[in-house]
Tab-separated table of C-alpha atoms and ligand atoms in Angstrom:
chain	number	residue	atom	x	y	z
E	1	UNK	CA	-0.788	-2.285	-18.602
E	2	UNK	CA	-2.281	-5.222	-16.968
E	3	UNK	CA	-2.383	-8.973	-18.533
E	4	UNK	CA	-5.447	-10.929	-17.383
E	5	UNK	CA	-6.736	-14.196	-18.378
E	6	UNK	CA	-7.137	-17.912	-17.128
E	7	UNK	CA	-4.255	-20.057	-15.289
E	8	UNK	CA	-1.183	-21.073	-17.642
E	9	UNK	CA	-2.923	-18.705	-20.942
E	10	UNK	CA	0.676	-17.359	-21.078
E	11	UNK	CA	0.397	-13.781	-18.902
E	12	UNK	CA	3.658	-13.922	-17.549
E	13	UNK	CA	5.024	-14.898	-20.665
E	14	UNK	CA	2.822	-11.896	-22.568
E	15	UNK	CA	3.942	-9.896	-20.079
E	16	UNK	CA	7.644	-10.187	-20.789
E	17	UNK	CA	7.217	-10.089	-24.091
E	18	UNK	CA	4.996	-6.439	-23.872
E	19	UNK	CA	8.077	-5.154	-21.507
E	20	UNK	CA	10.538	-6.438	-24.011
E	21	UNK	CA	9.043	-4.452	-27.090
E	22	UNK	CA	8.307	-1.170	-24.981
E	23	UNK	CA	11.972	-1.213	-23.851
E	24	UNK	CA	13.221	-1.735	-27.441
E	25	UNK	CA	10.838	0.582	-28.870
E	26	UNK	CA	13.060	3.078	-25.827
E	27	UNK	CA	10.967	3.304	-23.025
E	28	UNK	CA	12.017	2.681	-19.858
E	29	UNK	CA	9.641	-0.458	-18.556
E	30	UNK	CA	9.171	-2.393	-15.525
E	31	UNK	CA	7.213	-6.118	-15.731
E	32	UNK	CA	6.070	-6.477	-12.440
E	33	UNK	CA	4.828	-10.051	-11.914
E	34	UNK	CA	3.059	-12.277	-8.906
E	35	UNK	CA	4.236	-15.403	-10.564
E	36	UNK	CA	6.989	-16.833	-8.202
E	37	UNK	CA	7.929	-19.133	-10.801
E	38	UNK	CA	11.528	-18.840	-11.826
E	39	UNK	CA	10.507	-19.335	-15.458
E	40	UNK	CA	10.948	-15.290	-16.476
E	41	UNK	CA	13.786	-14.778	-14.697
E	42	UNK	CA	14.977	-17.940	-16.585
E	43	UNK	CA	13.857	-16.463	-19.841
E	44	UNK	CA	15.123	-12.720	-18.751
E	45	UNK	CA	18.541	-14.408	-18.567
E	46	UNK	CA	18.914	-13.525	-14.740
E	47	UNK	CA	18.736	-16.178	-11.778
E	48	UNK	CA	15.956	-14.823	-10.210
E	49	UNK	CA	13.459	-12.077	-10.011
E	50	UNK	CA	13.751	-10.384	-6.091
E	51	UNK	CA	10.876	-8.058	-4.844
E	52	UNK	CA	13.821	-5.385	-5.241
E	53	UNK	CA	13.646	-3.356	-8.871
E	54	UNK	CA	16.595	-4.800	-10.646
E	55	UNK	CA	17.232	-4.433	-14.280
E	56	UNK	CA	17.995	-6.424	-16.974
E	57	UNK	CA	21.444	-6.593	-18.010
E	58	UNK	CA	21.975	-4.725	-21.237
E	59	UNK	CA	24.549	-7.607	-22.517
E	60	UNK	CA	22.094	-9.865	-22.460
E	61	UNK	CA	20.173	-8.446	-24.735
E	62	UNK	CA	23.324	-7.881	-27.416
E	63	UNK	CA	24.074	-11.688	-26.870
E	64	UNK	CA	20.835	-12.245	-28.753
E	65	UNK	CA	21.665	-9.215	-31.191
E	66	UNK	CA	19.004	-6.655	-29.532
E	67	UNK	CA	19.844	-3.300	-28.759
E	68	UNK	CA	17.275	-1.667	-26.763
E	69	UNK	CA	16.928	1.803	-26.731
E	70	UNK	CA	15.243	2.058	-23.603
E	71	UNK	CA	15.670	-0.204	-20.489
E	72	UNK	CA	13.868	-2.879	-19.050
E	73	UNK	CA	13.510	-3.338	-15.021
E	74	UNK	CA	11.825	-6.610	-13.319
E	75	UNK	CA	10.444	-7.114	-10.176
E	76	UNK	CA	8.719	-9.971	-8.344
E	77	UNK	CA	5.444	-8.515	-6.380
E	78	UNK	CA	5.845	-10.187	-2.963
E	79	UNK	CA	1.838	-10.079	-1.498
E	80	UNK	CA	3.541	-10.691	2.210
E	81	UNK	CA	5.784	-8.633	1.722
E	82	UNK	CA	3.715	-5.991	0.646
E	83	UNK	CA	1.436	-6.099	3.498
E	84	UNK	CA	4.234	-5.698	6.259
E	85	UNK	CA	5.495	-2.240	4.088
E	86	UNK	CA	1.652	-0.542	4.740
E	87	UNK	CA	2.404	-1.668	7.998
E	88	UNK	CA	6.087	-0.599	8.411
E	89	UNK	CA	4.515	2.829	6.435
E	90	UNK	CA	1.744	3.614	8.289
E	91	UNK	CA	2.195	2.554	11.489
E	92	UNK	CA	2.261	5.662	13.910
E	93	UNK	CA	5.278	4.452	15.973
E	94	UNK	CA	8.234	1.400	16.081
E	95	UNK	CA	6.129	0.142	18.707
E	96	UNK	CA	3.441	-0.032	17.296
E	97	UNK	CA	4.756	-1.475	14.420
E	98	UNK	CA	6.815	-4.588	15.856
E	99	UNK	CA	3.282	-5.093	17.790
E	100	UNK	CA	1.715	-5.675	14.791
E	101	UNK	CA	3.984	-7.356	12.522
E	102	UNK	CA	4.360	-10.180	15.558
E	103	UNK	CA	0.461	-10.323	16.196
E	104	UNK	CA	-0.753	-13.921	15.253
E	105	UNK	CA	-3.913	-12.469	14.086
E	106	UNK	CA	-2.267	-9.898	11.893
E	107	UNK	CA	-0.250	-13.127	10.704
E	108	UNK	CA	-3.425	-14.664	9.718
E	109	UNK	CA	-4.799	-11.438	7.993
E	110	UNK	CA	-2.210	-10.672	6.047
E	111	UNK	CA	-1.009	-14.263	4.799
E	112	UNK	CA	-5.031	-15.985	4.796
E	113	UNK	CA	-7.653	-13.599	4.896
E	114	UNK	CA	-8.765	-12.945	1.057
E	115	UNK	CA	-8.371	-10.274	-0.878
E	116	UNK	CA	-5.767	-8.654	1.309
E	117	UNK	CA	-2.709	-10.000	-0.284
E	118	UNK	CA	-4.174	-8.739	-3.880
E	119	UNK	CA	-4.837	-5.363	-1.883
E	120	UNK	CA	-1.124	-5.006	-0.564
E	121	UNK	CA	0.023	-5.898	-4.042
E	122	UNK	CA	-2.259	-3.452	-6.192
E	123	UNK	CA	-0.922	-0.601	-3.366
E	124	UNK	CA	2.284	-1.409	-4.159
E	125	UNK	CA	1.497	-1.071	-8.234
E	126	UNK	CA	-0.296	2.575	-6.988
E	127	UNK	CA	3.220	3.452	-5.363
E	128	UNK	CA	5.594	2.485	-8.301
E	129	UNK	CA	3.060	4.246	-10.610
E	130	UNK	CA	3.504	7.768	-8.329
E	131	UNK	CA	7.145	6.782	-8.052
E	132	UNK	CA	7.267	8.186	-11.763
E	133	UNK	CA	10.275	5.976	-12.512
E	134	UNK	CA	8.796	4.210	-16.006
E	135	UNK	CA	7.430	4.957	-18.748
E	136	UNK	CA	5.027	1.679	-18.589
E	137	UNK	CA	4.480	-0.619	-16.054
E	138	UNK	CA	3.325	-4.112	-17.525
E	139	UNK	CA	1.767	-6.027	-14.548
E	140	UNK	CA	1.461	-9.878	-14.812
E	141	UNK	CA	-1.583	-11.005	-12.525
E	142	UNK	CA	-1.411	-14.276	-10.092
E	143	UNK	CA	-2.324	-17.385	-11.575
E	144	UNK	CA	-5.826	-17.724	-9.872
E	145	UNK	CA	-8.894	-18.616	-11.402
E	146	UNK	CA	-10.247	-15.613	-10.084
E	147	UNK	CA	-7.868	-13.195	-12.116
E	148	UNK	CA	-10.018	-10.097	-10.894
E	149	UNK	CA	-9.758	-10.641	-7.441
E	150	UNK	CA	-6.863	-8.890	-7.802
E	151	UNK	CA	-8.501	-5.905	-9.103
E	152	UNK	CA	-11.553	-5.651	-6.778
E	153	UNK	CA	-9.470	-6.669	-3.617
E	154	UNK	CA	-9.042	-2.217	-2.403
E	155	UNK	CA	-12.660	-1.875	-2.799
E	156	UNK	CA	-13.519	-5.081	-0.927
E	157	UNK	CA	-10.845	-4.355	1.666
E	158	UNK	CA	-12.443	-0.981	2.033
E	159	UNK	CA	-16.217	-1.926	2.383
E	160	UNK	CA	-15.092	-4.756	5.048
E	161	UNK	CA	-12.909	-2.015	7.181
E	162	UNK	CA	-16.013	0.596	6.968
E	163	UNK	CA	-18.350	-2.250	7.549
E	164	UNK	CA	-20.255	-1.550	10.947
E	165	UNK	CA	-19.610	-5.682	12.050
E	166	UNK	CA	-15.607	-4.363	12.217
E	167	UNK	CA	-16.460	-1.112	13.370
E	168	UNK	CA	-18.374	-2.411	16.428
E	169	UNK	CA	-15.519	-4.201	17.459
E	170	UNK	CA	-12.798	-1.571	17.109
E	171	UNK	CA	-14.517	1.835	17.448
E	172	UNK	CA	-15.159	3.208	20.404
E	173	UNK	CA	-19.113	3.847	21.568
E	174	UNK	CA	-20.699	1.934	18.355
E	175	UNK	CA	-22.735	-0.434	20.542
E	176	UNK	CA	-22.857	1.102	23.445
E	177	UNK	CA	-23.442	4.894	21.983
E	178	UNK	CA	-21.448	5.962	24.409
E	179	UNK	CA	-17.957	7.520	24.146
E	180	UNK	CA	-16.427	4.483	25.774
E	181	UNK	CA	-14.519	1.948	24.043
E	182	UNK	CA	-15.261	-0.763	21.038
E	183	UNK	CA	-16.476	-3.896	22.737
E	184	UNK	CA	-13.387	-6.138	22.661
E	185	UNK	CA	-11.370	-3.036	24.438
E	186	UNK	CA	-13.813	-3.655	27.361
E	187	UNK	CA	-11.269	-5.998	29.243
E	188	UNK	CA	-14.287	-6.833	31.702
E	189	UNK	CA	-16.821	-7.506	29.229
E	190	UNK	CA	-19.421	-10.077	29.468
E	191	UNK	CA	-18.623	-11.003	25.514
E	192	UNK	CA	-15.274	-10.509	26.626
E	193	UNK	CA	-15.139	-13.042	29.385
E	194	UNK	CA	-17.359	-15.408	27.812
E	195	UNK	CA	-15.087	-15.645	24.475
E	196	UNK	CA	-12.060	-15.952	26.965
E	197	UNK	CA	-14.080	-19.070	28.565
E	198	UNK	CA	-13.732	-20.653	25.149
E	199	UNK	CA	-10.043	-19.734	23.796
E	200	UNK	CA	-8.309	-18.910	26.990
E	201	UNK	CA	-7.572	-15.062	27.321
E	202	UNK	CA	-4.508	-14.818	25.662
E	203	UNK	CA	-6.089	-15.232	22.370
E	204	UNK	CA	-8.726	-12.276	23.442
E	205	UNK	CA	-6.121	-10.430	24.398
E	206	UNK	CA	-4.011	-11.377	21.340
E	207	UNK	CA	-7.026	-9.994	19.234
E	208	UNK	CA	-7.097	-7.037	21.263
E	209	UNK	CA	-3.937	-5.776	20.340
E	210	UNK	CA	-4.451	-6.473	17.081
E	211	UNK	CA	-7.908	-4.640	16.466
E	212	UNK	CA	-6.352	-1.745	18.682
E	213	UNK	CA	-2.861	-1.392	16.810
E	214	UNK	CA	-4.184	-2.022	13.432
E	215	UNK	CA	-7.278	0.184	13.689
E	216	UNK	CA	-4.535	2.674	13.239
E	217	UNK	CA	-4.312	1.909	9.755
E	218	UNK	CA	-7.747	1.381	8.879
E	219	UNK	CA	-8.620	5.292	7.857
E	220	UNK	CA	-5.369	5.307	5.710
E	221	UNK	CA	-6.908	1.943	3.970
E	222	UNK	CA	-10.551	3.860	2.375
E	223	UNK	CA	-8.729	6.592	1.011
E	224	UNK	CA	-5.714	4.663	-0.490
E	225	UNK	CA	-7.658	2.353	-1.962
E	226	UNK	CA	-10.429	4.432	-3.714
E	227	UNK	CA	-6.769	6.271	-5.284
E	228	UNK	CA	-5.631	2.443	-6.177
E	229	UNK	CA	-9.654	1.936	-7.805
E	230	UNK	CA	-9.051	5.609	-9.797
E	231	UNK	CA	-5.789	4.937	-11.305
E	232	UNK	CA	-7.317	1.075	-12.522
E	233	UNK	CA	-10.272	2.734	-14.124
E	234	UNK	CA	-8.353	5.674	-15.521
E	235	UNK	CA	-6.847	5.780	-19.168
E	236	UNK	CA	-3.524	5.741	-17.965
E	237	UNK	CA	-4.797	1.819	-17.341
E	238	UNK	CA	-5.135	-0.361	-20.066
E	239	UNK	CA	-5.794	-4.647	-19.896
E	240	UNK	CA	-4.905	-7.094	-22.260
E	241	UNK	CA	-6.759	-9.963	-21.758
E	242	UNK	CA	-4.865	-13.192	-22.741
E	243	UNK	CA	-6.307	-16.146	-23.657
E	244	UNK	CA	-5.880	-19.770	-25.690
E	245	UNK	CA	-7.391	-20.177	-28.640
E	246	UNK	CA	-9.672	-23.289	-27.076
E	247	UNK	CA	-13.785	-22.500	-26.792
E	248	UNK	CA	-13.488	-23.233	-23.190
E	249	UNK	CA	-10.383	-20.666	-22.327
E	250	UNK	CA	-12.427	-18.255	-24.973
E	251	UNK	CA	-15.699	-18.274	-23.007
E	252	UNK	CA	-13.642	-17.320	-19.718
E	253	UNK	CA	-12.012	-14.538	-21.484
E	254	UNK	CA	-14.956	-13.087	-22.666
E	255	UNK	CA	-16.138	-13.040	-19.643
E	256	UNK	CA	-13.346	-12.013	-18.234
E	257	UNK	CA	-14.066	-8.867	-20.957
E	258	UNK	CA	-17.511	-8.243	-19.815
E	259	UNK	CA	-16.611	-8.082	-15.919
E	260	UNK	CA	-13.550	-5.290	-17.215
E	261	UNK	CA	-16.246	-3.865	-19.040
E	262	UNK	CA	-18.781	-2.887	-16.753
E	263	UNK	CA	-16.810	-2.021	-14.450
E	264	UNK	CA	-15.366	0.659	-16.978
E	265	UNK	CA	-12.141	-0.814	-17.156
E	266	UNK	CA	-10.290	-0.080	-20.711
E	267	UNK	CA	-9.715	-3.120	-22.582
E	268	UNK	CA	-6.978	-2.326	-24.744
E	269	UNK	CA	-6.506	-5.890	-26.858
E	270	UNK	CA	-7.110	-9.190	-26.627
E	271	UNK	CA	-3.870	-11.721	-26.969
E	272	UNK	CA	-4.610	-15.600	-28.363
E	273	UNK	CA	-1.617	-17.460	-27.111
E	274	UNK	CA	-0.520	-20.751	-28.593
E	275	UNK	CA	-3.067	-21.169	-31.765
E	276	UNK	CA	-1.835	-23.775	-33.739
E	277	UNK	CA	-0.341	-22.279	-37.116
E	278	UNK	CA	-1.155	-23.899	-40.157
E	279	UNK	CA	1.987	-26.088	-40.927
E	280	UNK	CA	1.286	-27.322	-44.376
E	281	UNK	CA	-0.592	-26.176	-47.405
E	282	UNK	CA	-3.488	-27.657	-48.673
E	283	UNK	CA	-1.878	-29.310	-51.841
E	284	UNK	CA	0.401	-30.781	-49.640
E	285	UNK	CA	-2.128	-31.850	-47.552
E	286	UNK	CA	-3.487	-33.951	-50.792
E	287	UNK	CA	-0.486	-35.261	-51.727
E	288	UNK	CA	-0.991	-39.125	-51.398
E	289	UNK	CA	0.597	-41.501	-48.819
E	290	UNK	CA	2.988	-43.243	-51.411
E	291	UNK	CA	4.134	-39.712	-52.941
E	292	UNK	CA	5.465	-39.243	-49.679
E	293	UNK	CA	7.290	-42.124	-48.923
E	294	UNK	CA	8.824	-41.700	-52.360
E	295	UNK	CA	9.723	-38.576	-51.563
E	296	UNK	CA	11.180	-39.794	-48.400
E	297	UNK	CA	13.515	-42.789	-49.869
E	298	UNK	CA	15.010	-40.130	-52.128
E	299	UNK	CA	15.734	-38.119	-49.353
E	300	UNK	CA	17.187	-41.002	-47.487
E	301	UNK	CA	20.238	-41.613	-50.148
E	302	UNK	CA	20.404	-38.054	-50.187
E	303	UNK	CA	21.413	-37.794	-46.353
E	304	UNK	CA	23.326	-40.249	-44.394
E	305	UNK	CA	20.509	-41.264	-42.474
E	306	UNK	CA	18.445	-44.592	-42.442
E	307	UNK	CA	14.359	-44.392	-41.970
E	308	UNK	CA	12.621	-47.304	-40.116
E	309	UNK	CA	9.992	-47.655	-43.043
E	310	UNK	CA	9.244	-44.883	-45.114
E	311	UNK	CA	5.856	-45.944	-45.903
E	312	UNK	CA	5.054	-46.063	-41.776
E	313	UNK	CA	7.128	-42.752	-41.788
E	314	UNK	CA	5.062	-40.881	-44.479
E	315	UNK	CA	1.891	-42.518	-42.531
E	316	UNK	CA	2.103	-41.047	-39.199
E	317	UNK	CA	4.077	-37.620	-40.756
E	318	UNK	CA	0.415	-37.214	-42.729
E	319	UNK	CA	-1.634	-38.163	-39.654
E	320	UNK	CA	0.185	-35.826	-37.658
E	321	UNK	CA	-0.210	-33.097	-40.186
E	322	UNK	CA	-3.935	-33.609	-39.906
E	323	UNK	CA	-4.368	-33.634	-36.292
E	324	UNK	CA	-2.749	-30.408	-36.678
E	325	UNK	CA	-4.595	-29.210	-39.726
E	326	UNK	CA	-8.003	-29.801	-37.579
E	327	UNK	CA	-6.579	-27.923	-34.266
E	328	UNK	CA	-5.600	-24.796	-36.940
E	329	UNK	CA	-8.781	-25.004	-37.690
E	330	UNK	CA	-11.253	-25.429	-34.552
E	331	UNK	CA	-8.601	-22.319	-33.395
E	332	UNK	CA	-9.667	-20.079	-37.153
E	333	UNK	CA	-13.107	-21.096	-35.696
E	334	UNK	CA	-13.156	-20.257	-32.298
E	335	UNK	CA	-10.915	-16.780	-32.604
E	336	UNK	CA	-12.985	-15.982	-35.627
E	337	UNK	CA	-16.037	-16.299	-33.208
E	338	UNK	CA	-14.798	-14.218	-30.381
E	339	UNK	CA	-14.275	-11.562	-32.540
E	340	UNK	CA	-17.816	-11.185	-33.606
E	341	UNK	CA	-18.572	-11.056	-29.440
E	342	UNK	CA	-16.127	-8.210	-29.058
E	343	UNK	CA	-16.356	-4.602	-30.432
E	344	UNK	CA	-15.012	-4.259	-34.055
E	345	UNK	CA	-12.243	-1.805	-33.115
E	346	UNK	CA	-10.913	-4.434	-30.726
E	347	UNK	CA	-7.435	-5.948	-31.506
E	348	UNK	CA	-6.669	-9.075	-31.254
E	349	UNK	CA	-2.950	-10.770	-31.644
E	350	UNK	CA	-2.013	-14.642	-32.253
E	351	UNK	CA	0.955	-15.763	-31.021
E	352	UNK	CA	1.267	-19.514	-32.422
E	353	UNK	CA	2.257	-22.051	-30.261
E	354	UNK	CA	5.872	-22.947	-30.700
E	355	UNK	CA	7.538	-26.597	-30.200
E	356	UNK	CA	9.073	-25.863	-27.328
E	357	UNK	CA	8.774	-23.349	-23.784
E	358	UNK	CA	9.551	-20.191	-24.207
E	359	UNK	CA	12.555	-20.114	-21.439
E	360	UNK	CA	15.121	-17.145	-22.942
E	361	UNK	CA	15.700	-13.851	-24.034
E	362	UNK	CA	15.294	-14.999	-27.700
E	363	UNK	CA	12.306	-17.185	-27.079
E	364	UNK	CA	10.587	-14.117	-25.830
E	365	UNK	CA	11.697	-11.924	-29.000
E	366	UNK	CA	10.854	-14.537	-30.952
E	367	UNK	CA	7.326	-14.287	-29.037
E	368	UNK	CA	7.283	-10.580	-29.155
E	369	UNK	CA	7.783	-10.702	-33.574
E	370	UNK	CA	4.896	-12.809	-34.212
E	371	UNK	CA	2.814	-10.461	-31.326
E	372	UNK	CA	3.837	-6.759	-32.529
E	373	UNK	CA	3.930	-8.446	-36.280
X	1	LIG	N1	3.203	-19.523	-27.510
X	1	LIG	C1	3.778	-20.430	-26.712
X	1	LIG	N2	4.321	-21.568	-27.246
X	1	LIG	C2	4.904	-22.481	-26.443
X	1	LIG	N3	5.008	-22.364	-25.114
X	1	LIG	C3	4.490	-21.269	-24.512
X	1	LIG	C4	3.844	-20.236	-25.287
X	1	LIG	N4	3.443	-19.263	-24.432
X	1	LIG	C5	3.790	-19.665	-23.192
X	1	LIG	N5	4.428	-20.862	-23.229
X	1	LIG	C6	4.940	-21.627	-22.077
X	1	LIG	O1	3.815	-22.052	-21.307
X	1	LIG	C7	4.109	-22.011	-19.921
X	1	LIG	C8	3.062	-21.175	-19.175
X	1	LIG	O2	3.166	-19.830	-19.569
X	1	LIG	P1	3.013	-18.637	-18.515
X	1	LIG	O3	3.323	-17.368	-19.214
X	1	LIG	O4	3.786	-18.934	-17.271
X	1	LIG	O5	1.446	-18.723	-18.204
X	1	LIG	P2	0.601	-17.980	-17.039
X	1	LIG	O6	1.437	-16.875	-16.497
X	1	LIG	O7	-0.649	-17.493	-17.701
X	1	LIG	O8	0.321	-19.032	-16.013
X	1	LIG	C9	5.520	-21.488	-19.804
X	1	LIG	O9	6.396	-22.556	-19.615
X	1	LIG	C10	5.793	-20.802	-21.145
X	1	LIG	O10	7.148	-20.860	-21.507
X	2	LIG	MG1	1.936	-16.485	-14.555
């Protein structure tokens, strides 16, 4: 299960709170997320979230009075890291191997270059999913504005590697159609000895290496990631797209929708994150300034407590409750409108927005009442 959506919707949270239910509900779950912050951990009760698996503490759950009858796993996707274990994988041989993992240029690919951090990471998903271990894996995607980079990064990886302008320079014979060499393996090149003119030959010969060691793992890369493409678009895949409640953050997840959509991706429910409940009824809404602040003194001899002015108190308290009758309402509106752009069958879940971060174990069950409600 995948959670898409804008920066800071609430993915990593939704994310949690999706592995929290599964595991209670007795599956055995892993939330994979991207997000280095140390906010899950926080709210998973642990210190921090390594890019080992590492489970969840089943007292921590019974110190908030859950019993899960499954188990819940975490694990922080590490893009870098990811990159050097194709390497460390597929390389042929140690040498080989260390060659690459010191070249600068491999450096730059696999730290700058983009698309091929998202590539390493949606490998590694492919291998946990094969690894059969869980039941459901609940991925929580970076926080980019591009949230489906992630998911086109294997085919984009793959078109660039079969591209002919990479070919020519690692392949043998492409230019010349000869069976000789690709044109940066020509030590003695003219192209060769002009670029080395420019950036001094140990960069040529830095590159070198690097298109001749790594061209090693370019066949493995088509094939792997047309099987990371299938398992995306297959029904064992479903996204929840998460968004707020704002028109803005709505328009982005519809479109988010429509890109998931064409490209046959199953969109299994939309989550609205933070909509502004409805605090007070509408008769209380009515009830007139100097009700209040009678209402108010009462209260004050009632409880040892002394109010500035309970006429300035009952003011802003009825402002307040305004401001946030009109946000519950632009958020009716603008959910009420993405639903008539979506399919009728499509769910969609509020989760209101609650006075303070969601930063432990009960915040997120908390979280995971009002979703699964
Ligand atoms: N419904 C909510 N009410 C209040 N705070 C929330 C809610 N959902 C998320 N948060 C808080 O908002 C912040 C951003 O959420 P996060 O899940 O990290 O977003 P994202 O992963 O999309 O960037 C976190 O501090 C989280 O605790
Ligand atoms: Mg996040």
């Amino acid at each position: 299960m995948i959670c898409v959506g804008s920066g800071g919707v609430g993915k990593t949270t939704t994310s949690a709170v999706i592995g929290l239910q599964a595991a209670l509900a007795g599956m055995r779950v892993l939330v994979l997320t991207i997000d280095p912050a140390r906010r899950l951990a926080n709210s998973l009760g642990i210190d921090a979230i390594g890019s080992e698996l590492q489970q969840i503490p089943l007292e921590l759950f019974q110190e908030v009075g859950l019993e899960p009858e499954g188990e819940m796993w975490a694990m922080m996707l590490d893009m870098k890291e990811s990159f050097d274990r194709i390497v460390e994988r597929d390389a042929p041989d140690e040498e080989t191997q260390q060659e690459i993992l010191e070249n600068r240029f491999y450096h730059y690919f696999s730290t700058s270059l983009a698309g091929t951090q998202e590539y390493a990471a949606s490998e590694r998903l492919y291998d946990l999913h094969e690894e059969d271990q869980f039941d459901l894996i609940v991925l929580d995607t970076p926080p980019t504005t591009h949230a489906l980079d992630f998911l086109e990064a294997p085919k984009r990886l793959a078109d660039a590697v079969s591209s002919r302008a990479l070919q020519w320079l690692y392949k043998p014979g492409i230019l010349s159609g000869t069976p000789g060499r690709g044109i940066l393996s020509v030590g003695t090149s003219y192209v060769t000895r002009t670029l080395s003119k420019f950036t001094g030959g140990e960069l040529i010969d830095e590159l070198r290496v690097f298109l001749r060691t790594f061209s090693t793992l370019f066949d493995g890369f088509e094939e792997r990631a047309r099987s990371v493409q299938k398992l995306l678009c297959s029904d064992e895949t479903g996204f929840v797209v998460v968004t707020a409640p704002d028109t803005l953050t709505v328009e982005e997840a519809l479109y988010f929708y429509d890109q998931l959509d064409s490209d046959a991706l199953n969109v299994d429910a939309f989550v609205v994150n933070r909509v502004h409940p409805k605090w007070v009824d509408e008769a209380a809404m009515e009830r007139a300034e100097y009700t209040l602040a009678g209402e108010l003194e009462s209260l004050q001899s009632r409880v040892d407590a002394e109010f500035v002015d309970a006429n300035e108190l009952a003011e802003g308290l009825l402002e307040n409750a305004l401001q946030f009758q009109l946000r519950a309402t632009q958020d009716a509106g603008s959910i009420e409108k993405m639903g008539d752009e979506l399919p009728s069958s499509m769910p969609i879940a509020c989760v209101p927005y609650f006075n303070q971060d969601i930063h432990s174990l009960s915040g997120l069950d908390t979280a995971r009442q009002e979703l699964f409600s």
